[in-house]
Amino acid sequence: MDKLARLSHLFVTVFLSTFAGFMVIPAITDVTMAALCPGQDECSLAIYLSGFQQAIRGVGAVLMMPLIGNLSDVYGRKALLTLPMAVSTIPLALLAYSRKTNFFYAYFMLKTLTATVEGSVQCLALAYVADNISEGKRVSAFGVLSGVSSAAFICGTLAARFLSPAQTFQVAALVSMVATVYMRIFVKESMHRRDALTRPILRTSQEDTQCENEDGSSQKIKASKKILSPADLVFLLKSSTKFSLAAVVAFFNIFLKGPLSLQQDQFADVMLSSNVSGAISQLLFMPILARIIGEEKMLSIGLLAGFVNMLLNSIAWSVWVPYVAAMFCAFAMFTIPCLSCIVSKQVGPNEQGKAQGSISGISSFANIISPLIYSPLTALFLSAEAPFPFPGFSIMCIGIAHS
């Protein structure tokens, strides 16, 4: 518990940052419609712009997550956390000031760019936890971090229901700024590299780096290249069988959730209840189970629970079935913290950022191609031209594959 207490400032930072990000999601649809197609119920321009933004965000995340993670191994987690947290405030501040069409287009362009790095907050937080927690207790800490993110989603979603769109963006911008300032003041750097800021980023060879220990002494460690090439990522995946298997599981865990993410707007209450059960399990039960059965068995439990959840959603015969299926999310949300823990144990202390960033990049790639496959499949089985009547066929497919 003492070691988890040392991460309290990081948990507060992640909560505030995640809260600000999720808080605006319920309001952005109304703001977009009012800015692009005022007085209309449908807007094809909004659909095209949203699809374009998601594509750029996904491609950018694939490229930026490993890069930012690797740079954090050299310059430190705190220094790199400043970038995504600071830039994420700018688009929110624009819509907090005005939601007119010109301001919305400015928001759209900035958000498209900043979204490519905003996801790095989570992978940098994972690397920070790995820096401060020993391997034996790491899965519990990852679970608490994931539970904090789920709690932030819950609080942000609920807060948005009591605020107008204007107030929502004003509060979100303020919270995002507070999160950045709080992080800079209270979060301590977990990696004390000497002369890191004086070395060029575009380095092509490995160099010895002075790393300061807690007792004030220093030691030389081998620092990885700052700019990763595809060959470096392939080498990292081949460096450990468990790492490569974890990467495959991480890819399919995101890829197979495509149909559910496509319908999250229609089932907002179900998503909320899923995160409530997930937050409770991660904050209360996961630390206990981690000491008893370990992260690998917990990963199996999480994948099995995810399969049951998707199976029930695919054959839902009544409106209450998705709410019952959401209870299995309490265990399905074990998956990501357990994967992060397994990955962190396969690399050295000066490669945690690179490892977590690579997994985040792989997950982002799955996020790109999943809608390309499941969007037409879902649309087909929801239409009158379906080969057989089974609206949940796409979800059934991912449930089978998930198992």
mmCIF file with all atom_site columns, N, CA and C in Angstrom, residues 64 67 70-71 74-75 196-207 223-229 232:
data_model
loop_
_atom_site.group_PDB
_atom_site.id
_atom_site.type_symbol
_atom_site.label_atom_id
_atom_site.label_alt_id
_atom_site.label_comp_id
_atom_site.label_asym_id
_atom_site.label_entity_id
_atom_site.label_seq_id
_atom_site.pdbx_PDB_ins_code
_atom_site.Cartn_x
_atom_site.Cartn_y
_atom_site.Cartn_z
_atom_site.occupancy
_atom_site.B_iso_or_equiv
_atom_site.pdbx_formal_charge
_atom_site.auth_seq_id
_atom_site.auth_comp_id
_atom_site.auth_asym_id
_atom_site.auth_atom_id
_atom_site.pdbx_PDB_model_num
ATOM 1  N N  . MET A 1 64  ? 2.903  7.609  -33.377 1.00 0.00 ? 64  MET A N  1
ATOM 2  C CA . MET A 1 64  ? 3.364  8.426  -32.264 1.00 0.00 ? 64  MET A CA 1
ATOM 3  C C  . MET A 1 64  ? 3.501  7.676  -30.944 1.00 0.00 ? 64  MET A C  1
ATOM 4  N N  . LEU A 1 67  ? 6.905  6.143  -30.526 1.00 0.00 ? 67  LEU A N  1
ATOM 5  C CA . LEU A 1 67  ? 7.902  7.214  -30.493 1.00 0.00 ? 67  LEU A CA 1
ATOM 6  C C  . LEU A 1 67  ? 7.902  7.924  -29.147 1.00 0.00 ? 67  LEU A C  1
ATOM 7  N N  . ASN A 1 70  ? 9.197  5.676  -26.384 1.00 0.00 ? 70  ASN A N  1
ATOM 8  C CA . ASN A 1 70  ? 10.645 5.513  -26.424 1.00 0.00 ? 70  ASN A CA 1
ATOM 9  C C  . ASN A 1 70  ? 11.364 6.778  -25.974 1.00 0.00 ? 70  ASN A C  1
ATOM 10 N N  . LEU A 1 71  ? 10.841 7.953  -26.347 1.00 0.00 ? 71  LEU A N  1
ATOM 11 C CA . LEU A 1 71  ? 11.453 9.203  -25.894 1.00 0.00 ? 71  LEU A CA 1
ATOM 12 C C  . LEU A 1 71  ? 11.362 9.354  -24.376 1.00 0.00 ? 71  LEU A C  1
ATOM 13 N N  . VAL A 1 74  ? 14.193 8.096  -22.457 1.00 0.00 ? 74  VAL A N  1
ATOM 14 C CA . VAL A 1 74  ? 15.400 8.922  -22.490 1.00 0.00 ? 74  VAL A CA 1
ATOM 15 C C  . VAL A 1 74  ? 15.221 10.210 -21.695 1.00 0.00 ? 74  VAL A C  1
ATOM 16 N N  . TYR A 1 75  ? 14.128 10.908 -21.932 1.00 0.00 ? 75  TYR A N  1
ATOM 17 C CA . TYR A 1 75  ? 13.924 12.221 -21.318 1.00 0.00 ? 75  TYR A CA 1
ATOM 18 C C  . TYR A 1 75  ? 13.100 12.166 -20.032 1.00 0.00 ? 75  TYR A C  1
ATOM 19 N N  . ALA A 1 196 ? 20.047 14.508 -20.205 1.00 0.00 ? 196 ALA A N  1
ATOM 20 C CA . ALA A 1 196 ? 19.140 13.993 -21.228 1.00 0.00 ? 196 ALA A CA 1
ATOM 21 C C  . ALA A 1 196 ? 18.700 15.082 -22.189 1.00 0.00 ? 196 ALA A C  1
ATOM 22 N N  . LEU A 1 197 ? 18.447 16.282 -21.656 1.00 0.00 ? 197 LEU A N  1
ATOM 23 C CA . LEU A 1 197 ? 17.915 17.352 -22.490 1.00 0.00 ? 197 LEU A CA 1
ATOM 24 C C  . LEU A 1 197 ? 18.967 17.968 -23.396 1.00 0.00 ? 197 LEU A C  1
ATOM 25 N N  . THR A 1 198 ? 20.224 17.625 -23.202 1.00 0.00 ? 198 THR A N  1
ATOM 26 C CA . THR A 1 198 ? 21.284 18.196 -24.035 1.00 0.00 ? 198 THR A CA 1
ATOM 27 C C  . THR A 1 198 ? 21.635 17.308 -25.203 1.00 0.00 ? 198 THR A C  1
ATOM 28 N N  . ARG A 1 199 ? 21.057 16.107 -25.252 1.00 0.00 ? 199 ARG A N  1
ATOM 29 C CA . ARG A 1 199 ? 21.385 15.181 -26.331 1.00 0.00 ? 199 ARG A CA 1
ATOM 30 C C  . ARG A 1 199 ? 20.366 15.285 -27.451 1.00 0.00 ? 199 ARG A C  1
ATOM 31 N N  . PRO A 1 200 ? 20.786 15.192 -28.717 1.00 0.00 ? 200 PRO A N  1
ATOM 32 C CA . PRO A 1 200 ? 19.862 15.346 -29.848 1.00 0.00 ? 200 PRO A CA 1
ATOM 33 C C  . PRO A 1 200 ? 18.874 14.202 -29.921 1.00 0.00 ? 200 PRO A C  1
ATOM 34 N N  . ILE A 1 201 ? 17.654 14.538 -30.405 1.00 0.00 ? 201 ILE A N  1
ATOM 35 C CA . ILE A 1 201 ? 16.625 13.512 -30.562 1.00 0.00 ? 201 ILE A CA 1
ATOM 36 C C  . ILE A 1 201 ? 16.954 12.587 -31.722 1.00 0.00 ? 201 ILE A C  1
ATOM 37 N N  . LEU A 1 202 ? 17.448 13.146 -32.814 1.00 0.00 ? 202 LEU A N  1
ATOM 38 C CA . LEU A 1 202 ? 17.712 12.341 -34.011 1.00 0.00 ? 202 LEU A CA 1
ATOM 39 C C  . LEU A 1 202 ? 19.031 11.616 -33.871 1.00 0.00 ? 202 LEU A C  1
ATOM 40 N N  . ARG A 1 203 ? 19.051 10.648 -32.971 1.00 0.00 ? 203 ARG A N  1
ATOM 41 C CA . ARG A 1 203 ? 20.237 9.833  -32.739 1.00 0.00 ? 203 ARG A CA 1
ATOM 42 C C  . ARG A 1 203 ? 20.007 8.474  -33.359 1.00 0.00 ? 203 ARG A C  1
ATOM 43 N N  . THR A 1 204 ? 21.007 7.961  -34.033 1.00 0.00 ? 204 THR A N  1
ATOM 44 C CA . THR A 1 204 ? 20.844 6.693  -34.737 1.00 0.00 ? 204 THR A CA 1
ATOM 45 C C  . THR A 1 204 ? 21.582 5.545  -34.076 1.00 0.00 ? 204 THR A C  1
ATOM 46 N N  . SER A 1 205 ? 22.411 5.806  -33.113 1.00 0.00 ? 205 SER A N  1
ATOM 47 C CA . SER A 1 205 ? 23.154 4.735  -32.461 1.00 0.00 ? 205 SER A CA 1
ATOM 48 C C  . SER A 1 205 ? 22.886 4.748  -30.977 1.00 0.00 ? 205 SER A C  1
ATOM 49 N N  . GLN A 1 206 ? 23.171 3.619  -30.354 1.00 0.00 ? 206 GLN A N  1
ATOM 50 C CA . GLN A 1 206 ? 22.959 3.515  -28.928 1.00 0.00 ? 206 GLN A CA 1
ATOM 51 C C  . GLN A 1 206 ? 24.146 4.114  -28.176 1.00 0.00 ? 206 GLN A C  1
ATOM 52 N N  . GLU A 1 207 ? 23.838 4.737  -27.031 1.00 0.00 ? 207 GLU A N  1
ATOM 53 C CA . GLU A 1 207 ? 24.872 5.354  -26.217 1.00 0.00 ? 207 GLU A CA 1
ATOM 54 C C  . GLU A 1 207 ? 24.665 4.964  -24.768 1.00 0.00 ? 207 GLU A C  1
ATOM 55 N N  . ALA A 1 223 ? 21.092 2.980  -23.389 1.00 0.00 ? 223 ALA A N  1
ATOM 56 C CA . ALA A 1 223 ? 19.861 3.656  -23.788 1.00 0.00 ? 223 ALA A CA 1
ATOM 57 C C  . ALA A 1 223 ? 19.493 3.258  -25.203 1.00 0.00 ? 223 ALA A C  1
ATOM 58 N N  . SER A 1 224 ? 18.239 3.039  -25.447 1.00 0.00 ? 224 SER A N  1
ATOM 59 C CA . SER A 1 224 ? 17.774 2.651  -26.768 1.00 0.00 ? 224 SER A CA 1
ATOM 60 C C  . SER A 1 224 ? 17.721 3.858  -27.679 1.00 0.00 ? 224 SER A C  1
ATOM 61 N N  . LYS A 1 225 ? 17.626 3.607  -28.972 1.00 0.00 ? 225 LYS A N  1
ATOM 62 C CA . LYS A 1 225 ? 17.531 4.686  -29.944 1.00 0.00 ? 225 LYS A CA 1
ATOM 63 C C  . LYS A 1 225 ? 16.277 5.508  -29.699 1.00 0.00 ? 225 LYS A C  1
ATOM 64 N N  . LYS A 1 226 ? 16.391 6.817  -29.916 1.00 0.00 ? 226 LYS A N  1
ATOM 65 C CA . LYS A 1 226 ? 15.255 7.688  -29.653 1.00 0.00 ? 226 LYS A CA 1
ATOM 66 C C  . LYS A 1 226 ? 14.195 7.568  -30.740 1.00 0.00 ? 226 LYS A C  1
ATOM 67 N N  . ILE A 1 227 ? 14.631 7.424  -31.988 1.00 0.00 ? 227 ILE A N  1
ATOM 68 C CA . ILE A 1 227 ? 13.697 7.299  -33.097 1.00 0.00 ? 227 ILE A CA 1
ATOM 69 C C  . ILE A 1 227 ? 13.631 5.835  -33.501 1.00 0.00 ? 227 ILE A C  1
ATOM 70 N N  . LEU A 1 228 ? 12.464 5.219  -33.308 1.00 0.00 ? 228 LEU A N  1
ATOM 71 C CA . LEU A 1 228 ? 12.305 3.797  -33.607 1.00 0.00 ? 228 LEU A CA 1
ATOM 72 C C  . LEU A 1 228 ? 12.004 3.598  -35.085 1.00 0.00 ? 228 LEU A C  1
ATOM 73 N N  . SER A 1 229 ? 12.591 2.571  -35.655 1.00 0.00 ? 229 SER A N  1
ATOM 74 C CA . SER A 1 229 ? 12.276 2.165  -37.014 1.00 0.00 ? 229 SER A CA 1
ATOM 75 C C  . SER A 1 229 ? 11.373 0.933  -36.956 1.00 0.00 ? 229 SER A C  1
ATOM 76 N N  . ASP A 1 232 ? 13.122 -1.965 -35.584 1.00 0.00 ? 232 ASP A N  1
ATOM 77 C CA . ASP A 1 232 ? 13.274 -1.975 -34.128 1.00 0.00 ? 232 ASP A CA 1
ATOM 78 C C  . ASP A 1 232 ? 12.051 -2.568 -33.455 1.00 0.00 ? 232 ASP A C  1
#
